[in-house]
Coordinates of C-alpha atoms and ligand atoms in Angstrom, one line a residue:
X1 CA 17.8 -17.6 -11.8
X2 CA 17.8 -13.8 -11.2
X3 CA 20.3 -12.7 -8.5
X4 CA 19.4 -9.8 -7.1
X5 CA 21.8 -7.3 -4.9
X6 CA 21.4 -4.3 -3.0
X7 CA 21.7 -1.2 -3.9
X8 CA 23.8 1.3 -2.1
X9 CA 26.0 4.4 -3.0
X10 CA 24.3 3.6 -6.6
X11 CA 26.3 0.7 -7.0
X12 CA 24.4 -3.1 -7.2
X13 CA 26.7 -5.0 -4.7
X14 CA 25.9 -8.5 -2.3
X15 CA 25.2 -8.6 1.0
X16 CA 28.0 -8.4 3.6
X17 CA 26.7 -11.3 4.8
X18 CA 26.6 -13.8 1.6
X19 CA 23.5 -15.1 2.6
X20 CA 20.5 -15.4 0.2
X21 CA 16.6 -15.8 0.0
X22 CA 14.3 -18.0 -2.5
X23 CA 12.7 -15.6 -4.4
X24 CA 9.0 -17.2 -5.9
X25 CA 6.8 -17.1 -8.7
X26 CA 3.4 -17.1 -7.1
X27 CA 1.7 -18.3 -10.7
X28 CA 4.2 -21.5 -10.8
X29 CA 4.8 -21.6 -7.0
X30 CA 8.4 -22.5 -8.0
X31 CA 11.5 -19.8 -7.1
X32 CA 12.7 -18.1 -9.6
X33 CA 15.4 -16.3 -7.8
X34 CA 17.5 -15.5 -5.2
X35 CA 17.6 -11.8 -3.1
X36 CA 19.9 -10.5 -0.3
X37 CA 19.2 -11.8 2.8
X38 CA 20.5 -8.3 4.3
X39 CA 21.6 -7.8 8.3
X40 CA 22.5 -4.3 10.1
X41 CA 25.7 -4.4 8.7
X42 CA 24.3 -3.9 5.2
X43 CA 22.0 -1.3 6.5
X44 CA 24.8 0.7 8.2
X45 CA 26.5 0.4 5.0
X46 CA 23.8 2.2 3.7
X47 CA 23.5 4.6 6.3
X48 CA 27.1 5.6 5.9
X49 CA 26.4 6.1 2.0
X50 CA 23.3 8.4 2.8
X51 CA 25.1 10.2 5.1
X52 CA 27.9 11.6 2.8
X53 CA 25.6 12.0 0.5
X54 CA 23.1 13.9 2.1
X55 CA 24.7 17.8 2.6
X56 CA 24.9 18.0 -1.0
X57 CA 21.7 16.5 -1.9
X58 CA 19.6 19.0 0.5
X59 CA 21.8 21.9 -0.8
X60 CA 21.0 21.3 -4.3
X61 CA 18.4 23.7 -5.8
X62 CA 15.3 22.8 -6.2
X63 CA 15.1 22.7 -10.2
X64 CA 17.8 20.5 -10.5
X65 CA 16.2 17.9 -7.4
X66 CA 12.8 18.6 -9.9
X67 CA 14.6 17.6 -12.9
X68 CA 16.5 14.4 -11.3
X69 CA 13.1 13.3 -9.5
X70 CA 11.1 13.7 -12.9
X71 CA 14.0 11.9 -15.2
X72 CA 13.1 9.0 -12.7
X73 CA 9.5 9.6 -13.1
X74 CA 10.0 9.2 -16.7
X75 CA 12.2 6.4 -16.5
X76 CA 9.9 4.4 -15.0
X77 CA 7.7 5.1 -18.1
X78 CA 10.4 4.2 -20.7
X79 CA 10.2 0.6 -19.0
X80 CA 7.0 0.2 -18.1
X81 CA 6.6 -3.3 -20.4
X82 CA 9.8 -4.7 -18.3
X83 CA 9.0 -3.3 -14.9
X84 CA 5.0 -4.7 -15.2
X85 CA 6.6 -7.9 -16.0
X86 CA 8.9 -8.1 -13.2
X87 CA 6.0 -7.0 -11.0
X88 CA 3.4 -9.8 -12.4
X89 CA 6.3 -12.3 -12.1
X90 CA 7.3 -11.2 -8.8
X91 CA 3.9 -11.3 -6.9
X92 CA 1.3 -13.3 -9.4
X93 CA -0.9 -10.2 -10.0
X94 CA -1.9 -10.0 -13.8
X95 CA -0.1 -7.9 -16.4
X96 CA -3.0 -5.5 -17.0
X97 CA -3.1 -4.5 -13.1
X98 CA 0.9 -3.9 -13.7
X99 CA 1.0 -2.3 -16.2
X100 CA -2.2 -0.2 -15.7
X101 CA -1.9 0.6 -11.9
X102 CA 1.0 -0.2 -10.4
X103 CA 3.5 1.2 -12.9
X104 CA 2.2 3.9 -14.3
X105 CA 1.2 5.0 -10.1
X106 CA 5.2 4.4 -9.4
X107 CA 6.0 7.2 -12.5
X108 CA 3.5 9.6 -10.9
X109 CA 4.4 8.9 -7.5
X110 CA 8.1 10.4 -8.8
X111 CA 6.2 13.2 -10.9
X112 CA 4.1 14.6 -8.5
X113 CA 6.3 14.8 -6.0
X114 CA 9.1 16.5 -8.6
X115 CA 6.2 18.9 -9.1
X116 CA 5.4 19.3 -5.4
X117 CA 9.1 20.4 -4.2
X118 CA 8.8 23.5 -6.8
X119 CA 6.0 24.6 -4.9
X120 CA 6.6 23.4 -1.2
X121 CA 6.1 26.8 1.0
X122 CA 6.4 27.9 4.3
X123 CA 4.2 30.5 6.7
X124 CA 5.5 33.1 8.2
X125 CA 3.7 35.0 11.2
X126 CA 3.7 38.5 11.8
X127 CA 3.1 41.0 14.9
X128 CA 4.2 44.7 15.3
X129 CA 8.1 44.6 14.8
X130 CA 8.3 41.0 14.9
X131 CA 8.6 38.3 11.9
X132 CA 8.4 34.9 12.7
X133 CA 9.0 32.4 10.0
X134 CA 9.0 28.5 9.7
X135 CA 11.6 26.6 8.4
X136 CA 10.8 23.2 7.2
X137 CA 13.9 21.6 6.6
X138 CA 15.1 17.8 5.3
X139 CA 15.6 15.8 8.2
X140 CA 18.8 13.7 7.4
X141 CA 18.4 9.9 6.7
X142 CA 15.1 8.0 6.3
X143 CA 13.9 5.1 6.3
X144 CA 11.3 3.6 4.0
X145 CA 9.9 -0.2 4.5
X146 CA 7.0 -1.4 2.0
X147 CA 4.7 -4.5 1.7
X148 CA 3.9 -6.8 -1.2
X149 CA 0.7 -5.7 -2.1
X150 CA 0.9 -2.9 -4.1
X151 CA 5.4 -3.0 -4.0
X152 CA 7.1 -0.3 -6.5
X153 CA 3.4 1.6 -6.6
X154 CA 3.7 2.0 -2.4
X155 CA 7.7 2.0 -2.3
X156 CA 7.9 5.0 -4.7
X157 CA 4.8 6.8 -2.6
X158 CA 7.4 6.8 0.4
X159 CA 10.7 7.1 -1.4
X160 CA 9.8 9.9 -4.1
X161 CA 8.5 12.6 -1.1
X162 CA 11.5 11.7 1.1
X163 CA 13.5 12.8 -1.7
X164 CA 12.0 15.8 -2.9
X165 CA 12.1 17.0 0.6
X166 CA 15.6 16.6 0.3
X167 CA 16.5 13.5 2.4
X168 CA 18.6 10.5 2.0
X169 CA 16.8 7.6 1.9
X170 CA 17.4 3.9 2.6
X171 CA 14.5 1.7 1.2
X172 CA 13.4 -1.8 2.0
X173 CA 10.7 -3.4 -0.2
X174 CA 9.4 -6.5 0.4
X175 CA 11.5 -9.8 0.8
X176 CA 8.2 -11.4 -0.7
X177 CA 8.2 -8.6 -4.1
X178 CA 11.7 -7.1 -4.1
X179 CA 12.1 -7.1 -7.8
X180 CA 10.9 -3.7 -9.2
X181 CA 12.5 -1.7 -6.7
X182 CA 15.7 -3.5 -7.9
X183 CA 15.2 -2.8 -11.0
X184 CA 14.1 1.0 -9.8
X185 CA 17.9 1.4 -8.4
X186 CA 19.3 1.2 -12.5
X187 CA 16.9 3.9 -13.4
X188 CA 17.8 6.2 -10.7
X189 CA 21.5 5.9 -12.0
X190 CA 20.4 6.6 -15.5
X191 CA 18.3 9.6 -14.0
X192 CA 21.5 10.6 -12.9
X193 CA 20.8 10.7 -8.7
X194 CA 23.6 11.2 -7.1
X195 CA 25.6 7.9 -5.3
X196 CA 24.2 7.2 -1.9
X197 CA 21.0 9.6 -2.0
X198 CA 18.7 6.7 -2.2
X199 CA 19.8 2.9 -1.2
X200 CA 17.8 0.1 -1.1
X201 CA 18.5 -3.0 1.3
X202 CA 16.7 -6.4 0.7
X203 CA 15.7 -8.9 3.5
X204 CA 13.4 -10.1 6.1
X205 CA 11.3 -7.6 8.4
X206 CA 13.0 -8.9 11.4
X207 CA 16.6 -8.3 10.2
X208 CA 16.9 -5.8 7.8
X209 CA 13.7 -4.2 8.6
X210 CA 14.5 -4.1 12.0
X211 CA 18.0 -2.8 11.5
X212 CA 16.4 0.4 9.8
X213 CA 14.4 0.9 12.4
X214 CA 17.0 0.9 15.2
X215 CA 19.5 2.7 13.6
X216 CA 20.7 5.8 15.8
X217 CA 21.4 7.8 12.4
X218 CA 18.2 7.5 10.9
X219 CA 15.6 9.8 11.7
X220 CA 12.3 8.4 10.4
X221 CA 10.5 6.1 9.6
X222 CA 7.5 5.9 7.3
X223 CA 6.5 2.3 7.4
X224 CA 3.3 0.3 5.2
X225 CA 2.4 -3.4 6.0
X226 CA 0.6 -5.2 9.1
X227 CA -0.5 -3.9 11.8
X228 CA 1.3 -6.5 14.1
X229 CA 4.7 -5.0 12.2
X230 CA 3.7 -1.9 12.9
X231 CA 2.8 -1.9 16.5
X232 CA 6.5 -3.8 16.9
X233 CA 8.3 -0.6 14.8
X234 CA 7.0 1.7 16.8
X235 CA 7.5 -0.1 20.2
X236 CA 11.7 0.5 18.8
X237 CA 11.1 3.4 17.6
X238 CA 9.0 5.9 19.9
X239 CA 12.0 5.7 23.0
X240 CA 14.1 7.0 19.8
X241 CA 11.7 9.1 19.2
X242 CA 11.9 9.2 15.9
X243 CA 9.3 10.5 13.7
X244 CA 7.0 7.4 12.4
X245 CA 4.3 7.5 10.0
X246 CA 2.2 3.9 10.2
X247 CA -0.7 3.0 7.3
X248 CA -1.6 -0.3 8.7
X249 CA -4.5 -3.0 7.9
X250 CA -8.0 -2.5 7.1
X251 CA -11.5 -4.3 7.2
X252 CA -13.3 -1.7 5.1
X253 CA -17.0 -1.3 5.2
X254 CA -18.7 -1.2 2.1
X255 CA -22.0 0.3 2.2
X256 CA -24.9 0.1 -0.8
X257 CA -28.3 2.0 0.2
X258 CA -31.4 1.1 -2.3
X259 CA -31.3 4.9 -3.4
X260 CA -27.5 4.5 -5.1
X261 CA -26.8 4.4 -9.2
X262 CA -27.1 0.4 -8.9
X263 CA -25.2 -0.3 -12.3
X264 CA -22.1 1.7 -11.3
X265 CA -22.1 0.6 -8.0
X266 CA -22.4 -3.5 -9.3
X267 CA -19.6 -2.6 -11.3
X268 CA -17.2 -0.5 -9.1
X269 CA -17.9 -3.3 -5.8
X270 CA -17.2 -5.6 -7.6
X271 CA -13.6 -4.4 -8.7
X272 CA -13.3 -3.0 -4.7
X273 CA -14.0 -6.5 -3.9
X274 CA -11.9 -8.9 -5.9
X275 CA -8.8 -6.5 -7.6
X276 CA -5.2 -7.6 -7.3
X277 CA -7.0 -10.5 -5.6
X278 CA -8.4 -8.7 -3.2
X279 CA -4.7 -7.8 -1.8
X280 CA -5.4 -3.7 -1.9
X281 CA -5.7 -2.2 1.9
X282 CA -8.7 -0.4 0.6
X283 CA -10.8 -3.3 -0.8
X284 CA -14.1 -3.1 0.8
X285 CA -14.4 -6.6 2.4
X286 CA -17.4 -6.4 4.3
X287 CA -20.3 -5.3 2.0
X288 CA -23.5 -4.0 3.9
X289 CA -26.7 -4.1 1.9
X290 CA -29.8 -2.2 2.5
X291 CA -32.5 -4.7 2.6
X292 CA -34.7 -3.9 -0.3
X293 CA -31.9 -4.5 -2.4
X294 CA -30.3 -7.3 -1.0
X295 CA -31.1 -10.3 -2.8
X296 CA -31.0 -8.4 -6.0
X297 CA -27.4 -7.6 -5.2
X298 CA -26.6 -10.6 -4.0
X299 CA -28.0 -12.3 -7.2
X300 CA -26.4 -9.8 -9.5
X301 CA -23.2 -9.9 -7.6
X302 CA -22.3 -13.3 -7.4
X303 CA -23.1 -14.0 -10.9
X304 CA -20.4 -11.4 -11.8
X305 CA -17.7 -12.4 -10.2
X306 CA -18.4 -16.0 -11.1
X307 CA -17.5 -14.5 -14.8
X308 CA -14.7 -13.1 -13.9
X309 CA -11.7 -14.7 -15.8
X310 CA -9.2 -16.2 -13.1
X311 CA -6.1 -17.3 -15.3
X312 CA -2.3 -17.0 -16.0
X313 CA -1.8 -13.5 -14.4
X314 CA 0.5 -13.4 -17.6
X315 CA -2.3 -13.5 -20.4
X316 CA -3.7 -10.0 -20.4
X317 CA -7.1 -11.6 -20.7
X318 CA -7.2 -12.8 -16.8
X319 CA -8.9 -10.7 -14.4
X320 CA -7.8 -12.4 -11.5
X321 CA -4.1 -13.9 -11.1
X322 CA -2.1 -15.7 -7.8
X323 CA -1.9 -14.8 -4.5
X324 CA 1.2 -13.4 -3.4
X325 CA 3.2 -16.7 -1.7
X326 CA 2.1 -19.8 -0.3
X327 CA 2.4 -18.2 3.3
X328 CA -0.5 -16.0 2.5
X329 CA -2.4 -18.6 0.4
X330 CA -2.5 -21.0 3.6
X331 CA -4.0 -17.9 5.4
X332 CA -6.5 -17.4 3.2
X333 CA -7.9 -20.5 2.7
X334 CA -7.8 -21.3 6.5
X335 CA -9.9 -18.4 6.4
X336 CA -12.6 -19.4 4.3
X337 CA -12.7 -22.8 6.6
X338 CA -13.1 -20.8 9.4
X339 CA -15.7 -18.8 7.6
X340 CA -17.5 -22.2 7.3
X341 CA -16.9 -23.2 11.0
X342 CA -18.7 -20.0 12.0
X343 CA -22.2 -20.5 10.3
X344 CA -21.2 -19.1 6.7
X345 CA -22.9 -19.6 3.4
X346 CA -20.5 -20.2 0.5
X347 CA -22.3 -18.1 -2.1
X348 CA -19.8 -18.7 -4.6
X349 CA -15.4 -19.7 -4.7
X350 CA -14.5 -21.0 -1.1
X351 CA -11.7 -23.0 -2.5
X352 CA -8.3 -23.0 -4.2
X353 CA -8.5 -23.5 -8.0
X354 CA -6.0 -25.6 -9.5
X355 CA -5.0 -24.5 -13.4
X356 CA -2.6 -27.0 -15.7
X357 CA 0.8 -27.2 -17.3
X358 CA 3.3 -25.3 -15.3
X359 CA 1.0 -23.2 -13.6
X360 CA -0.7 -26.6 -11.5
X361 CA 1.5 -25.4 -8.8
X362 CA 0.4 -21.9 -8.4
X363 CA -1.4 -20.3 -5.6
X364 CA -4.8 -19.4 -7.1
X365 CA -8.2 -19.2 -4.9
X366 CA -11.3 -18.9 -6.2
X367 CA -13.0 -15.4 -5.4
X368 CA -14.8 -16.2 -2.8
X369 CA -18.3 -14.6 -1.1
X370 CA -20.4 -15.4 2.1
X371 CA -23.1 -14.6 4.0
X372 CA -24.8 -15.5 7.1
X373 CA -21.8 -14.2 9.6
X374 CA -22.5 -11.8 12.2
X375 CA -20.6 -8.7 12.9
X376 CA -18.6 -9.9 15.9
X377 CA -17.2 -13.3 14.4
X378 CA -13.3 -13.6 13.3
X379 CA -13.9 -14.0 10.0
X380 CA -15.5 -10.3 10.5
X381 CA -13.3 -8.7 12.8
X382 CA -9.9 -9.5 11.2
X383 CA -8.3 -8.3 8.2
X384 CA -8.0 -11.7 5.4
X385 CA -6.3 -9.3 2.5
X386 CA -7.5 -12.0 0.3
X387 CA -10.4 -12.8 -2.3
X388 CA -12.8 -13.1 0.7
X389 CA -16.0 -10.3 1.0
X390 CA -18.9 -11.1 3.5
X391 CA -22.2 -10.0 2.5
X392 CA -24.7 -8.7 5.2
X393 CA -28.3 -6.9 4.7
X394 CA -29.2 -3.8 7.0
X395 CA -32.0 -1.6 7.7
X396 CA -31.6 1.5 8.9
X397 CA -28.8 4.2 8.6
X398 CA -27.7 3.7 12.3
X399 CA -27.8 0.1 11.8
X400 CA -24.9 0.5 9.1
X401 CA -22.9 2.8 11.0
X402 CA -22.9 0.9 13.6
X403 CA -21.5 -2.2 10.9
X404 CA -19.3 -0.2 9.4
X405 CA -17.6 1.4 12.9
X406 CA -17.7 -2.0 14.5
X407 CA -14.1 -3.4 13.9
X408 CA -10.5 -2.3 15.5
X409 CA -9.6 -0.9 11.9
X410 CA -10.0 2.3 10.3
X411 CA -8.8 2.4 7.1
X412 CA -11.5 3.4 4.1
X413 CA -14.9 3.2 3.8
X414 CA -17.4 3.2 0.9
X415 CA -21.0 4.6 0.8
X416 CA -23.0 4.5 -2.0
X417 CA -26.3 6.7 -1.9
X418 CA -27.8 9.3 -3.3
X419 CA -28.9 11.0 -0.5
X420 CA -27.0 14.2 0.4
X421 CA -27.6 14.7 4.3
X422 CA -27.1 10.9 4.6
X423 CA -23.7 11.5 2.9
X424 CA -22.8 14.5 5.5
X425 CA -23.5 12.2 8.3
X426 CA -21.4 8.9 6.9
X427 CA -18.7 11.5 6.2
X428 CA -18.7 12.9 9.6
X429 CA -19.2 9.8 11.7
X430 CA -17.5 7.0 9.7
X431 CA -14.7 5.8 11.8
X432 CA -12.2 5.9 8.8
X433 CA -9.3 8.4 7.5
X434 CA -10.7 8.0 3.9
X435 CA -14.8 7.5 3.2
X436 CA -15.1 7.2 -0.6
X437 CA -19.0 7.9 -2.0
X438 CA -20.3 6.9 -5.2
X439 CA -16.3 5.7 -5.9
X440 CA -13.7 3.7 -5.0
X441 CA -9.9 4.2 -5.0
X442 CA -10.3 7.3 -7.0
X443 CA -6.7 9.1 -5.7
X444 CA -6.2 12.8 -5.7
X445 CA -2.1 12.3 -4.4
X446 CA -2.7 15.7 -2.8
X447 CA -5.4 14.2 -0.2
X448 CA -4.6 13.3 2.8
X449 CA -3.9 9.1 2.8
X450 CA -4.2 6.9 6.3
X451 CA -6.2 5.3 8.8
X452 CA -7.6 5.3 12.1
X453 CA -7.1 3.0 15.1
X454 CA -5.6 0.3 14.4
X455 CA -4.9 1.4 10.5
X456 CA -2.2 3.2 11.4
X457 CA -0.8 7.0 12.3
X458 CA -0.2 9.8 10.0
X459 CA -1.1 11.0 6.7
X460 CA 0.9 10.1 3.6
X461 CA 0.0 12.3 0.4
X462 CA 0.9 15.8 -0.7
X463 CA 1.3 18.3 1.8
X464 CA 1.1 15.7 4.1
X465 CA 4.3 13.5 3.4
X466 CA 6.0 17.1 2.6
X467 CA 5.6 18.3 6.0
X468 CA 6.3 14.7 7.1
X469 CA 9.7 14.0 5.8
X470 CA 10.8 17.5 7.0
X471 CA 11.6 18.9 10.4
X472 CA 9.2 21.9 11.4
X473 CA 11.6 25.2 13.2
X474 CA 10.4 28.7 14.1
X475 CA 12.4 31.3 14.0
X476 CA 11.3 34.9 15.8
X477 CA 13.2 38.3 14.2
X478 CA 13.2 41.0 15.6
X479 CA 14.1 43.7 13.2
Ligands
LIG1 P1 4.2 -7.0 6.8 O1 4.0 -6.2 7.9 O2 4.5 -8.4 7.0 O3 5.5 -6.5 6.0 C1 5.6 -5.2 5.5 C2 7.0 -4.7 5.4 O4 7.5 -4.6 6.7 C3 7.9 -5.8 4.6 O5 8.9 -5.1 3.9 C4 8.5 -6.5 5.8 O6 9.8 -7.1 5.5 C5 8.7 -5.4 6.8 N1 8.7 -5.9 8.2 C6 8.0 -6.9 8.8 N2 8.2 -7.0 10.1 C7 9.1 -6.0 10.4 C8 9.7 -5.6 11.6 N3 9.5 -6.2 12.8 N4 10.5 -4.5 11.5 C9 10.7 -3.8 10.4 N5 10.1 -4.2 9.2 C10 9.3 -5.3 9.2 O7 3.0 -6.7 5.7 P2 2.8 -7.4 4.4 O8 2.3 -8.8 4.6 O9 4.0 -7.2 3.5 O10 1.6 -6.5 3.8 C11 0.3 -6.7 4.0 C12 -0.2 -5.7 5.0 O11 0.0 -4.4 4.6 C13 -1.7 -5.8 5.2 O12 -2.0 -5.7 6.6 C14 -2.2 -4.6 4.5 O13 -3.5 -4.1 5.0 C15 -1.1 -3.6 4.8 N6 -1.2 -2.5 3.8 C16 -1.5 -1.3 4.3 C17 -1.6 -0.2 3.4 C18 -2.0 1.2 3.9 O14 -1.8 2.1 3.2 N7 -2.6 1.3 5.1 C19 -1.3 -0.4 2.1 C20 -0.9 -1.7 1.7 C21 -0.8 -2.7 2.6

């Protein structure tokens, strides 16, 4: 059993409360541990911790903050075997993802933002006689809450700018994936950050989560997960008015014209389909075809993601591992029976797979691909976050837009085609705060990251979470 504790003033200590969660092993499906089941009194615990903490932390100069920040960074490195491990174990995805995307994102997460508060500038304005200047200074306390998907990878792309804009931060990962950002709170210690500047609570959304939200002493909040959670944050949070930053669901649009590099675009949807299970905000679920090349695709497509190797997320070998808990396995597979229900073809998967030996109990589903749905039906309109795409042919350019544009979501969006005004006009019209072409999930950290409607508010990303995780003051001199 691994007991996990909260972290706060950079000491590993159980919560007020004494009261515990079942943490699982989504490729068994048994628990394998227990985390802090944390209330408001841990979180003002927390809060009190960041608070002392904080005047020295923002008046520290900026090489030494650089130096702290990047000894985490390459922390994180030095234990990227154990940390890719504990992430695998923690939320069934395979070892390779681990240790090739999550982890190493988490270090450069830390790195670039080191980097960034080096070079984080201000404007100043000038008329005759008159200087104005901005001041963009740390805002106090933060709050950072993160979902299972992608956990130390999107905890540390909250945490590491908060931080290097010189707040205190309290973090919540995922009750469902809490153990990396455990494990994160022993390399920050051996980084040498200061007791209290960063302090992470463990627990449900509703009670810890919540309890972040509504404290009066904390003055942000940049939240990642549902779009239900979200819309409840900011409902507490916008009479605070507290500054909120929201990167919600998605139900991307992936669109393939007859014109695009075919072998790289096989290859690449196929990855934007079915990696980490499908459980990335940005895979492309719905995949729009132009019509001459639609059965091809469909032919060359399903047969590659029936060789995909679904297995022990442990053995480097598998391609596909578990889904994340039972909770979300149910979903997903109620899903793909409501997928049926509303005229579907099963072109391949459409069912749970069940492996031997101690993994017979692990939550495994079969990537899973249909056709035949309309635009407006459920299994359509809302976000699965599973190994479910939907496969639909088109025929003109305003015909895909209007596919691609036609859900409450907009999060990214994926055009392959060779063709450079249709490019300009997918760029300009896509309903989407990211619209990848000829790529997917290629991430320049100093681009703007977030959606539109119901995706969520705000940018995340370089400048971005700079100017975020700061408060913005003028100040007019008259000389
Ligand atoms: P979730 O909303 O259930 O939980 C996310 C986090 O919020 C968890 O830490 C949870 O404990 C906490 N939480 C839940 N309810 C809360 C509340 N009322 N108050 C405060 N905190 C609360 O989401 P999930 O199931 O963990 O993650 C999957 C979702 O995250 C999907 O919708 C996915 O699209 C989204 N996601 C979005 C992005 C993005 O960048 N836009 C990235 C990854 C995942």
């Amino acid at each position: 059993m691994i007991i996990l504790q909260n972290y706060i003033d950079g000491k590993f200590i159980s919560p007020i409360g004494g009261r515990y969660l079942d943490n699982h092993n989504p490729a068994t499906g048994q628990v394998y541990g227990k985390i802090p089941d944390s209330g408001p009194e841990d979180v003002d615990a927390a809060v009190q911790a960041a608070t002392a903490a904080f005047p020295a932390w923002a008046a520290m100069p900026p090489e030494q903050r650089h130096d702290i920040l990047r000894g985490i960074s390459d922390g994180i490195l030095a234990n990227l075997d154990r940390l890719a491990e504990a992430e695998s174990l923690d939320s069934g995805k395979t070892i390779t993802t681990a240790r090739t995307v999550d982890i190493p994102r988490a270090a450069l997460n830390f790195k670039f933002f080191a980097t960034a508060l080096l070079h984080f500038a201000s404007e100043s304005h000038q008329m005759p006689g008159v200087i104005s200047y901005t001041l963009r200074q740390p805002l106090g306390v933060v709050g950072g809450i993160s979902p299972w998907n992608l956990p130390l990878y999107l905890f540390t792309w909250k945490v590491a700018p908060a931080l290097a804009a010189g707040n205190c931060v309290i973090g919540k990962p995922s009750e469902v994936t809490p153990y990396t950002a455990y494990l994160l709170g022993e390399i920050c210690n051996a980084a040498g950050l200061p007791p209290g500047v960063f302090n992470i609570v463990h627990g449900l959304g509703p009670r810890a989560g919540e309890a972040i939200v509504r404290h009066p002493q904390i003055k942000a909040v940049s939240f990642t997960g549902s779009t239900r959670a979200g819309a409840e944050i900011a409902r507490i949070a916008a009479p605070m008015f507290k500054k909120l930053s929201l990167e919600l669901g998605g139900k991307n649009p992936n669109l393939i014209f007859a014109d695009c590099d075919y072998e790289r675009m096989l290859q690449t949807t196929v990855g934007s389909s079915f990696n980490n299970q499908g459980q990335i905000c940005l895979c492309g679920s719905r995949i729009y075809v132009e019509r001459p090349i639609y059965e091809k695709f469909k032919n060359d497509f399903v047969a590659a993601v029936n060789n995909m190797k679904l297995g022990d997320p442990a053995d480097p070998a598998s391609r596909l591992g578990a889904v994340v808990s039972k909770l979300h396995f149910d979903k997903v597979l109620s899903y793909i029976e409501l997928a049926k229900q509303e005229g579907g073809t099963i072109l391949c998967g459409g069912h749970q797979i069940q492996l031997s030996g101690p993994l017979a109990d692990g939550w495994y589903i079969a990537p899973t691909v249909v056709e035949g749905l309309p635009l407006e039906c459920r299994t359509n309109q809302e976000e699965i976050f599973g190994p479910v795409v939907t496969l639909q042919p088109f025929d003109t350019d305003d015909e895909a837009l209007a596919l691609a544009n036609g859900v409450p979501y907009g999060l990214s969006s994926t055009v392959w085609t060779n063709n450079l005004a249709r490019t300009q006009r997918f760029a300009t019209e896509l309903q989407a705060g990211i619209v990848w072409v000829n790529c997917w999930l290629l991430r320049d950290l100093r681009t703007p990251f977030g959606g539109v409607k119901q995706s969520g508010v705000g940018r995340e990303g370089g400048w971005e979470a700079m100017r975020f995780f700061t408060e913005t003051k003028n100040v007019t001199v008259v000389g």
